[in-house]
């Protein structure tokens, strides 16, 4: 009998009001991992009223105390890291070293947000009037709706939920329906460290039945979303209509530029890790290699050599280097890009097909794939494939490489490999993306730096880093007049 999991609403573990459930499946083995609530608008409504009811007491809890809870949480997550990583691998497939990293990001984020509890700095400034005090302070916005993707099932929710809670908001969280167990774990962990009932509420289910009611709920003030551009655009429109604050983290089409003076083995290692790590299902995955023509053939050969060595299989097997794709639909989407590529005149230099039979018989596996002969405007160079597929684009100069890198609808992460300090600094200045790496691939963000992208990747917000509170706080300006007289600004001080 499959284990049954519940929603967490107002401090209670409850089923969907309809009693419906949905199955959680291991994408590597097809194993049935448990049944989760298949919730609906009525469950969201219960979660929103629990969050509203809890808001006043939580906002009035001193921020350093809210921070102390997050310190305890960080330590608790760290103590359970291995078990959490194994559960993450089971439900979304990436290999254990990567899910350990995913959980570690949650630990890092807990400590980072906790420290903010004793800072949460405001601004004081002199008044233009005598005997008058002026300052601006951060205050929580209210109830935050959090909707997340499945590819970083632990880390991404923590980037949103921990700063939101630290700032004094309450939260209604919908984990991805592909990774409900990690959302369930997060609620369990917060319950264990003593988060008051209603401060975090977790409602499981799909996008249309749970996500959309969260977007529309009048009791939710802020929407923090990570996922695809199609869904993000709908949330932005509806959020604007309803006057909500909306923070969006969406797709990527990240490029690594490799100049002819680069350390080639290092660049090849970074490209292989960026393209095939997490089975290419990262918003920061390396999907384009923009390479100087003088070293193109050498670099292609080095990346193919690495692709051939990638052992594909169940991420729980420590000898495996690349796990499955999340589901059959995504496998089909990646596969369909092979005929898009060949139709555009691209050569499939390595891989290009699903892996079936033997160790791959029960899961959704795709071979590490290398495209050559790609030109910048082709669909495979412009669209997010979200699989283990990397395209090589040949260029003649730094200026051309930068132009190709920037001419896409996304702008999350870019990278350059060069040994020339002038080239590196020019690229740091000119690459148009939220994150730039020098002599490092496109993945590897650290939680204490802002995370997010330009153009279609986002809507101007940055998560984590010193910007972590921006989406979750309002600025309140306060004036205290201690003159005992009526002092009119702009009038009585001339
Ligand atoms: P998705 O957009 O399909 O789903 C994301 C979340 O939105 C899920 O929880 C889903 O249930 C929910 N959702 C779906 N339809 C909805 C609707 N109509 N209303 C409200 N919610 C709805 O994306 P995905 O397949 O889970 O994730 C992959 C995408 O996420 C990729 O594009 C990837 O680049 C992006 N991503 C971005 C970042 C980043 O920080 N920029 C990080 C990770 C993933």
Coordinates of C-alpha atoms and ligand atoms in Angstrom, one line a residue:
X1 CA 0.0 0.0 0.0
X2 CA 1.5 3.3 -1.0
X3 CA 2.2 5.9 1.7
X4 CA -0.4 8.7 1.9
X5 CA 0.8 12.3 2.4
X6 CA -1.3 15.3 3.4
X7 CA -1.5 19.1 3.0
X8 CA -0.3 21.3 5.9
X9 CA -2.9 24.0 6.6
X10 CA -3.1 26.1 9.8
X11 CA -0.8 23.7 11.5
X12 CA -2.9 20.6 10.7
X13 CA -2.1 17.7 8.4
X14 CA -5.2 17.4 6.2
X15 CA -6.3 15.6 3.0
X16 CA -7.7 17.5 0.0
X17 CA -11.3 18.4 0.8
X18 CA -12.3 16.4 -2.3
X19 CA -10.4 13.4 -1.0
X20 CA -8.7 13.1 -4.4
X21 CA -5.0 12.1 -4.6
X22 CA -2.3 12.0 -7.2
X23 CA 0.6 9.6 -7.5
X24 CA 4.2 10.5 -7.1
X25 CA 6.4 8.5 -9.5
X26 CA 10.2 7.9 -9.6
X27 CA 11.3 9.0 -13.1
X28 CA 14.2 6.5 -13.2
X29 CA 12.3 3.4 -12.2
X30 CA 8.6 4.1 -12.4
X31 CA 8.3 3.2 -8.7
X32 CA 5.2 4.5 -7.0
X33 CA 6.6 6.8 -4.2
X34 CA 3.3 7.7 -2.5
X35 CA 0.0 9.5 -2.9
X36 CA -0.3 13.2 -2.4
X37 CA -3.4 15.4 -2.2
X38 CA -4.9 16.5 -5.5
X39 CA -6.2 19.7 -4.1
X40 CA -8.4 22.4 -5.4
X41 CA -9.6 25.9 -4.9
X42 CA -11.3 25.1 -1.6
X43 CA -8.0 23.8 -0.1
X44 CA -6.3 27.0 -1.3
X45 CA -9.0 29.1 0.3
X46 CA -8.5 27.3 3.7
X47 CA -4.7 27.8 3.4
X48 CA -5.1 31.5 2.6
X49 CA -7.4 32.1 5.6
X50 CA -5.0 30.3 7.9
X51 CA -2.1 32.4 6.6
X52 CA -4.1 35.6 7.0
X53 CA -5.1 34.6 10.6
X54 CA -1.4 33.9 11.5
X55 CA -0.1 37.1 9.9
X56 CA -0.4 39.6 12.8
X57 CA 1.2 37.5 15.5
X58 CA 4.1 36.6 13.1
X59 CA 4.7 40.1 11.9
X60 CA 4.9 41.2 15.5
X61 CA 7.4 38.5 16.5
X62 CA 10.7 40.3 16.6
X63 CA 12.7 39.7 13.4
X64 CA 15.8 38.4 15.4
X65 CA 13.4 35.7 16.9
X66 CA 12.1 34.8 13.5
X67 CA 15.8 34.6 12.5
X68 CA 16.6 32.3 15.4
X69 CA 14.0 29.8 14.2
X70 CA 15.7 29.8 10.8
X71 CA 19.1 29.1 12.4
X72 CA 17.5 26.0 14.1
X73 CA 16.0 25.1 10.8
X74 CA 19.4 25.3 9.0
X75 CA 20.9 22.9 11.6
X76 CA 18.0 20.5 11.4
X77 CA 18.2 20.4 7.6
X78 CA 21.9 19.8 7.7
X79 CA 21.4 16.9 10.2
X80 CA 19.0 15.2 7.7
X81 CA 20.9 16.1 4.5
X82 CA 21.5 12.6 3.3
X83 CA 17.9 11.4 3.7
X84 CA 16.5 14.5 2.1
X85 CA 18.9 14.2 -0.8
X86 CA 17.9 10.5 -1.4
X87 CA 14.2 11.5 -1.4
X88 CA 14.9 14.3 -3.9
X89 CA 16.8 11.9 -6.2
X90 CA 13.9 9.4 -6.0
X91 CA 11.3 11.9 -7.0
X92 CA 13.1 14.0 -9.6
X93 CA 16.0 11.9 -10.7
X94 CA 19.2 13.9 -10.5
X95 CA 22.2 12.2 -9.1
X96 CA 22.9 12.2 -5.4
X97 CA 25.9 14.6 -5.4
X98 CA 23.5 17.1 -7.0
X99 CA 20.6 16.6 -4.7
X100 CA 23.0 16.9 -1.7
X101 CA 23.9 20.2 -3.2
X102 CA 20.3 21.1 -3.6
X103 CA 19.7 20.4 0.1
X104 CA 22.9 22.3 1.1
X105 CA 21.5 25.3 -0.7
X106 CA 18.5 25.2 1.7
X107 CA 21.0 25.1 4.6
X108 CA 22.9 28.0 3.3
X109 CA 19.7 30.0 2.6
X110 CA 18.4 29.3 6.1
X111 CA 21.6 30.7 7.7
X112 CA 21.8 33.6 5.3
X113 CA 18.1 34.6 5.9
X114 CA 18.5 34.0 9.7
X115 CA 21.4 36.5 9.9
X116 CA 19.1 39.1 8.2
X117 CA 16.9 38.9 11.3
X118 CA 19.5 40.9 13.2
X119 CA 20.1 43.3 10.3
X120 CA 17.0 44.0 8.2
X121 CA 18.4 47.5 7.9
X122 CA 16.3 50.5 7.3
X123 CA 17.6 54.0 6.5
X124 CA 17.7 57.1 8.6
X125 CA 18.2 60.5 7.0
X126 CA 18.1 64.1 8.4
X127 CA 14.8 65.9 8.2
X128 CA 14.7 69.3 6.4
X129 CA 13.0 70.7 9.5
X130 CA 14.5 71.2 13.0
X131 CA 13.5 68.9 15.8
X132 CA 12.1 66.3 13.4
X133 CA 13.3 62.7 12.8
X134 CA 13.0 60.8 9.5
X135 CA 13.6 57.1 8.7
X136 CA 12.4 54.3 6.3
X137 CA 11.9 50.8 7.6
X138 CA 11.1 47.5 5.9
X139 CA 7.7 45.9 6.7
X140 CA 6.3 42.6 5.6
X141 CA 3.8 42.8 2.7
X142 CA 1.3 40.2 4.0
X143 CA 0.6 36.7 2.6
X144 CA 3.0 35.4 -0.1
X145 CA 1.9 32.8 -2.6
X146 CA 4.9 30.6 -3.6
X147 CA 4.7 28.4 -6.8
X148 CA 7.8 26.5 -7.8
X149 CA 9.3 24.2 -10.5
X150 CA 10.5 20.6 -9.8
X151 CA 14.2 20.8 -10.9
X152 CA 15.5 22.3 -7.7
X153 CA 12.8 20.9 -5.5
X154 CA 14.3 21.9 -2.2
X155 CA 16.6 24.8 -2.9
X156 CA 14.2 27.0 -5.0
X157 CA 11.4 27.0 -2.4
X158 CA 13.9 28.0 0.3
X159 CA 15.1 31.0 -1.8
X160 CA 11.5 32.3 -1.6
X161 CA 10.0 31.0 1.7
X162 CA 12.9 31.7 4.1
X163 CA 13.3 35.4 3.2
X164 CA 9.5 35.8 3.1
X165 CA 9.1 34.3 6.6
X166 CA 12.1 36.2 8.0
X167 CA 10.5 39.5 6.8
X168 CA 7.4 38.7 8.7
X169 CA 5.1 37.4 6.0
X170 CA 3.0 34.3 6.1
X171 CA 3.1 31.8 3.1
X172 CA 0.9 29.6 1.0
X173 CA 3.2 27.2 -0.9
X174 CA 2.4 25.0 -3.8
X175 CA 5.3 22.7 -4.6
X176 CA 5.6 21.3 -8.1
X177 CA 3.3 18.3 -8.6
X178 CA 6.4 16.4 -9.8
X179 CA 8.2 16.9 -6.5
X180 CA 5.6 17.0 -3.7
X181 CA 7.7 15.1 -1.2
X182 CA 10.3 17.9 -0.9
X183 CA 7.5 20.4 -0.2
X184 CA 6.1 18.0 2.4
X185 CA 9.6 17.7 4.0
X186 CA 9.9 21.5 4.2
X187 CA 6.6 21.7 6.1
X188 CA 7.7 18.9 8.4
X189 CA 11.0 20.6 9.1
X190 CA 9.4 23.9 9.9
X191 CA 6.8 22.3 12.1
X192 CA 9.7 20.5 14.0
X193 CA 11.5 23.8 14.7
X194 CA 8.4 25.3 16.1
X195 CA 6.9 27.6 13.4
X196 CA 3.5 28.7 14.6
X197 CA 0.5 27.2 12.9
X198 CA -0.6 29.0 9.7
X199 CA 2.7 30.8 9.1
X200 CA 3.5 28.3 6.4
X201 CA 0.8 26.3 4.6
X202 CA 1.5 23.7 1.9
X203 CA -1.1 22.8 -0.6
X204 CA -0.3 20.0 -3.1
X205 CA -1.7 19.7 -6.5
X206 CA -1.4 20.8 -10.1
X207 CA -1.1 24.3 -11.7
X208 CA -4.6 24.9 -12.9
X209 CA -6.3 23.6 -9.7
X210 CA -4.0 24.9 -7.0
X211 CA -1.5 27.3 -8.7
X212 CA -4.2 29.4 -10.4
X213 CA -6.4 29.8 -7.4
X214 CA -3.3 31.0 -5.5
X215 CA -2.7 33.6 -8.2
X216 CA -6.3 34.8 -8.0
X217 CA -6.8 34.6 -4.2
X218 CA -7.8 38.1 -2.9
X219 CA -6.0 37.2 0.4
X220 CA -2.6 36.8 -1.3
X221 CA -0.5 40.0 -1.7
X222 CA 2.7 38.7 -3.4
X223 CA 3.2 36.0 -6.0
X224 CA 6.7 34.5 -6.2
X225 CA 6.9 32.1 -9.1
X226 CA 9.7 29.9 -10.6
X227 CA 8.9 28.0 -13.7
X228 CA 8.3 28.2 -17.5
X229 CA 7.8 31.4 -19.4
X230 CA 4.3 30.4 -20.6
X231 CA 3.0 30.1 -17.1
X232 CA 4.9 33.0 -15.8
X233 CA 3.4 35.3 -18.5
X234 CA -0.1 34.3 -17.4
X235 CA 0.7 34.9 -13.8
X236 CA 2.2 38.4 -14.6
X237 CA -1.0 39.4 -16.5
X238 CA -3.4 38.2 -13.8
X239 CA -1.2 39.6 -11.1
X240 CA -1.2 43.0 -12.8
X241 CA -5.0 42.9 -13.2
X242 CA -5.4 42.1 -9.5
X243 CA -2.8 44.7 -8.3
X244 CA -0.4 42.1 -6.8
X245 CA 3.3 42.2 -6.6
X246 CA 4.7 39.5 -8.9
X247 CA 8.3 38.1 -8.8
X248 CA 9.1 35.8 -11.7
X249 CA 12.1 33.5 -12.3
X250 CA 11.8 31.7 -15.6
X251 CA 13.7 30.1 -18.4
X252 CA 17.2 30.3 -19.7
X253 CA 19.3 29.6 -22.8
X254 CA 22.7 30.0 -21.4
X255 CA 25.9 30.4 -23.4
X256 CA 29.6 29.6 -22.7
X257 CA 32.0 31.6 -24.8
X258 CA 35.3 29.8 -25.3
X259 CA 38.1 32.0 -26.8
X260 CA 41.1 30.7 -28.6
X261 CA 43.4 31.3 -25.6
X262 CA 41.3 29.3 -23.2
X263 CA 42.3 26.4 -21.0
X264 CA 40.5 23.8 -23.3
X265 CA 40.3 20.8 -20.9
X266 CA 38.9 23.1 -18.2
X267 CA 36.4 24.6 -20.7
X268 CA 35.4 21.1 -21.9
X269 CA 34.9 19.9 -18.3
X270 CA 32.7 23.0 -17.5
X271 CA 30.6 22.6 -20.7
X272 CA 30.0 18.9 -20.0
X273 CA 29.0 19.6 -16.4
X274 CA 26.8 22.5 -17.4
X275 CA 25.1 20.7 -20.3
X276 CA 24.6 17.2 -18.8
X277 CA 24.4 17.9 -15.1
X278 CA 20.8 17.7 -13.8
X279 CA 20.2 16.0 -17.2
X280 CA 20.3 19.6 -18.7
X281 CA 17.2 20.5 -16.7
X282 CA 18.6 23.6 -15.0
X283 CA 17.5 27.1 -15.7
X284 CA 21.3 27.8 -15.8
X285 CA 22.2 24.8 -18.0
X286 CA 24.8 25.3 -20.7
X287 CA 22.9 24.9 -23.9
X288 CA 25.0 27.0 -26.3
X289 CA 28.8 26.9 -26.7
X290 CA 30.0 29.9 -28.6
X291 CA 33.4 29.0 -29.6
X292 CA 36.3 30.7 -31.5
X293 CA 36.7 29.0 -34.9
X294 CA 40.4 28.3 -34.3
X295 CA 39.6 25.9 -31.5
X296 CA 36.1 24.7 -32.5
X297 CA 37.0 21.2 -33.6
X298 CA 39.3 20.5 -30.6
X299 CA 36.6 21.6 -28.2
X300 CA 33.8 19.6 -29.9
X301 CA 36.0 16.5 -29.7
X302 CA 36.8 17.1 -26.0
X303 CA 33.1 17.5 -25.1
X304 CA 32.1 14.5 -27.1
X305 CA 34.8 12.5 -25.4
X306 CA 33.3 13.5 -22.1
X307 CA 29.7 12.9 -23.3
X308 CA 30.6 9.3 -24.2
X309 CA 31.9 8.7 -20.7
X310 CA 28.6 9.9 -19.0
X311 CA 26.9 6.9 -17.4
X312 CA 23.2 7.4 -17.5
X313 CA 20.9 5.7 -15.0
X314 CA 19.2 5.8 -11.6
X315 CA 20.7 8.8 -9.7
X316 CA 20.7 6.7 -6.5
X317 CA 23.5 4.6 -8.0
X318 CA 26.7 6.5 -7.0
X319 CA 28.5 5.3 -10.2
X320 CA 25.9 7.1 -12.4
X321 CA 26.7 10.6 -13.7
X322 CA 23.4 11.6 -15.2
X323 CA 19.8 10.7 -14.2
X324 CA 16.5 10.5 -16.1
X325 CA 14.4 13.3 -17.6
X326 CA 11.5 14.2 -15.3
X327 CA 8.6 12.6 -17.2
X328 CA 7.6 11.0 -20.5
X329 CA 6.2 14.3 -21.8
X330 CA 9.5 16.1 -21.4
X331 CA 11.4 13.1 -22.9
X332 CA 9.1 13.4 -26.0
X333 CA 9.7 17.2 -26.1
X334 CA 13.5 16.7 -26.1
X335 CA 13.3 14.0 -28.7
X336 CA 11.2 16.2 -30.9
X337 CA 14.0 18.8 -31.0
X338 CA 16.2 16.2 -32.8
X339 CA 14.1 16.5 -35.9
X340 CA 13.9 20.3 -35.5
X341 CA 17.7 20.3 -35.4
X342 CA 18.2 18.1 -38.5
X343 CA 15.5 20.0 -40.3
X344 CA 17.5 23.2 -39.7
X345 CA 20.7 21.5 -41.1
X346 CA 22.3 20.8 -37.8
X347 CA 24.5 17.7 -37.3
X348 CA 23.9 15.5 -34.3
X349 CA 27.5 14.8 -33.5
X350 CA 26.7 12.7 -30.4
X351 CA 23.6 11.1 -28.8
X352 CA 20.3 12.2 -30.2
X353 CA 18.0 9.5 -28.9
X354 CA 16.2 8.2 -25.9
X355 CA 17.9 5.3 -24.1
X356 CA 15.7 2.2 -23.7
X357 CA 16.1 -1.4 -22.5
X358 CA 18.2 -2.8 -19.7
X359 CA 18.8 -0.3 -16.9
X360 CA 16.8 2.3 -18.8
X361 CA 13.7 0.1 -19.4
X362 CA 11.5 1.7 -16.7
X363 CA 12.5 5.3 -16.8
X364 CA 12.7 8.4 -19.0
X365 CA 16.3 8.5 -20.3
X366 CA 17.9 10.5 -23.0
X367 CA 21.5 10.3 -24.3
X368 CA 23.9 13.2 -23.8
X369 CA 23.6 15.0 -27.1
X370 CA 25.9 17.4 -29.0
X371 CA 24.8 19.5 -31.9
X372 CA 27.3 21.0 -34.3
X373 CA 26.8 23.4 -37.3
X374 CA 24.4 25.5 -35.3
X375 CA 23.8 29.2 -36.3
X376 CA 22.6 31.8 -33.8
X377 CA 19.0 32.2 -35.1
X378 CA 18.1 28.6 -35.4
X379 CA 15.3 27.3 -33.1
X380 CA 17.8 25.0 -31.2
X381 CA 19.9 28.1 -30.5
X382 CA 17.0 30.2 -29.3
X383 CA 14.5 27.9 -27.5
X384 CA 14.9 26.3 -24.0
X385 CA 15.1 22.5 -24.7
X386 CA 15.6 21.6 -21.0
X387 CA 17.4 18.4 -21.6
X388 CA 21.0 17.1 -22.0
X389 CA 21.6 18.8 -25.3
X390 CA 24.3 21.3 -26.2
X391 CA 24.7 23.3 -29.4
X392 CA 28.1 24.5 -30.8
X393 CA 28.1 27.9 -32.6
X394 CA 31.3 29.0 -34.3
X395 CA 32.4 32.6 -34.1
X396 CA 35.4 34.7 -35.3
X397 CA 35.9 37.3 -32.5
X398 CA 34.9 38.4 -29.0
X399 CA 32.6 41.0 -30.4
X400 CA 30.7 38.4 -32.4
X401 CA 30.7 36.0 -29.5
X402 CA 29.1 38.6 -27.2
X403 CA 26.5 39.6 -29.8
X404 CA 25.5 35.9 -30.3
X405 CA 25.4 35.4 -26.6
X406 CA 23.1 38.3 -26.0
X407 CA 20.8 37.9 -29.0
X408 CA 18.3 35.5 -27.3
X409 CA 14.9 35.9 -25.6
X410 CA 16.5 34.9 -22.2
X411 CA 19.3 36.4 -20.0
X412 CA 20.1 34.3 -17.0
X413 CA 23.7 33.1 -17.0
X414 CA 26.7 33.6 -19.4
X415 CA 30.3 32.5 -19.2
X416 CA 33.6 33.1 -20.8
X417 CA 36.8 31.1 -20.9
X418 CA 39.9 33.1 -21.7
X419 CA 43.3 33.7 -20.2
X420 CA 43.4 37.4 -21.3
X421 CA 42.4 39.8 -18.5
X422 CA 41.3 42.5 -21.0
X423 CA 39.0 40.0 -22.8
X424 CA 37.6 38.9 -19.4
X425 CA 36.8 42.4 -18.3
X426 CA 35.2 43.4 -21.6
X427 CA 33.0 40.3 -21.4
X428 CA 32.1 41.0 -17.8
X429 CA 30.9 44.4 -18.9
X430 CA 29.2 43.4 -22.1
X431 CA 27.5 40.0 -21.5
X432 CA 23.8 40.7 -21.0
X433 CA 22.6 38.4 -18.3
X434 CA 21.9 38.4 -14.5
X435 CA 24.9 36.2 -13.8
X436 CA 28.3 36.2 -15.5
X437 CA 31.1 33.6 -14.9
X438 CA 34.8 33.9 -15.9
X439 CA 36.6 30.6 -16.4
X440 CA 33.7 28.7 -14.9
X441 CA 30.6 27.2 -16.5
X442 CA 27.1 28.7 -16.4
X443 CA 26.0 26.9 -13.2
X444 CA 27.2 27.3 -9.6
X445 CA 25.4 30.3 -8.1
X446 CA 26.0 30.9 -4.4
X447 CA 23.1 31.9 -2.1
X448 CA 24.7 35.1 -0.8
X449 CA 24.7 36.8 -4.3
X450 CA 21.6 38.0 -6.1
X451 CA 20.1 35.4 -8.4
X452 CA 17.9 36.1 -11.5
X453 CA 18.0 37.2 -15.1
X454 CA 17.2 39.8 -17.7
X455 CA 14.9 39.9 -20.7
X456 CA 12.5 36.9 -20.7
X457 CA 14.1 35.2 -17.7
X458 CA 12.5 37.4 -15.2
X459 CA 10.7 40.6 -14.4
X460 CA 13.5 42.5 -12.7
X461 CA 13.5 40.9 -9.3
X462 CA 16.5 39.1 -7.8
X463 CA 16.3 36.3 -5.2
X464 CA 18.8 35.5 -2.5
X465 CA 21.8 37.7 -1.8
X466 CA 21.5 41.1 -0.4
X467 CA 18.4 41.6 -2.5
X468 CA 16.5 38.7 -0.8
X469 CA 14.0 40.9 1.1
X470 CA 13.1 43.2 -1.8
X471 CA 10.2 41.1 -3.1
X472 CA 8.8 40.4 0.4
X473 CA 8.9 43.8 2.0
X474 CA 7.4 47.2 1.6
X475 CA 9.2 50.4 2.6
X476 CA 7.5 52.5 5.2
X477 CA 8.7 56.1 5.6
X478 CA 8.2 57.5 9.1
X479 CA 8.5 61.1 10.4
X480 CA 8.6 62.0 14.1
X481 CA 8.2 65.7 14.8
X482 CA 9.3 66.6 18.3
X483 CA 9.3 70.4 17.9
X484 CA 5.9 70.8 19.5
X485 CA 4.8 73.2 16.7
X486 CA 3.2 72.8 13.3
X487 CA 6.1 72.6 10.9
X488 CA 5.0 72.4 7.3
X489 CA 7.5 70.7 5.0
X490 CA 8.6 72.8 1.9
X491 CA 6.8 75.8 3.4
X492 CA 8.2 76.6 6.9
X493 CA 11.9 76.1 6.1
X494 CA 12.6 78.6 3.4
Ligands
LIG1 P1 6.0 25.0 -15.1 O1 5.8 26.4 -15.5 O2 5.4 24.0 -15.9 O3 5.6 24.8 -13.6 C1 6.1 25.6 -12.6 C2 5.0 25.6 -11.5 O4 3.9 26.4 -11.9 C3 4.5 24.3 -11.0 O5 4.3 24.2 -9.6 C4 3.2 24.2 -11.8 O6 2.2 23.3 -11.1 C5 2.7 25.6 -11.7 N1 1.7 25.9 -12.7 C6 1.5 25.4 -13.9 N2 0.4 25.9 -14.5 C7 0.0 26.9 -13.7 C8 -1.1 27.8 -13.8 N3 -1.9 27.9 -14.8 N4 -1.2 28.7 -12.7 C9 -0.4 28.7 -11.7 N5 0.6 27.8 -11.5 C10 0.8 26.9 -12.5 O7 7.6 24.8 -15.1 P2 8.4 23.4 -14.7 O8 8.3 22.5 -15.9 O9 8.0 23.0 -13.4 O10 9.9 24.0 -14.6 C11 10.8 24.2 -15.6 C12 10.9 25.7 -16.0 O11 11.3 26.4 -14.8 C13 12.1 25.9 -17.0 O12 11.6 26.9 -17.9 C14 13.2 26.4 -16.1 O13 14.1 27.3 -16.8 C15 12.4 27.2 -15.1 N6 13.3 27.4 -13.9 C16 13.7 28.7 -13.6 C17 14.5 28.9 -12.5 C18 15.1 30.3 -12.3 O14 15.4 30.6 -11.2 N7 15.1 31.2 -13.3 C19 14.9 27.9 -11.7 C20 14.4 26.6 -11.9 C21 13.6 26.4 -13.0

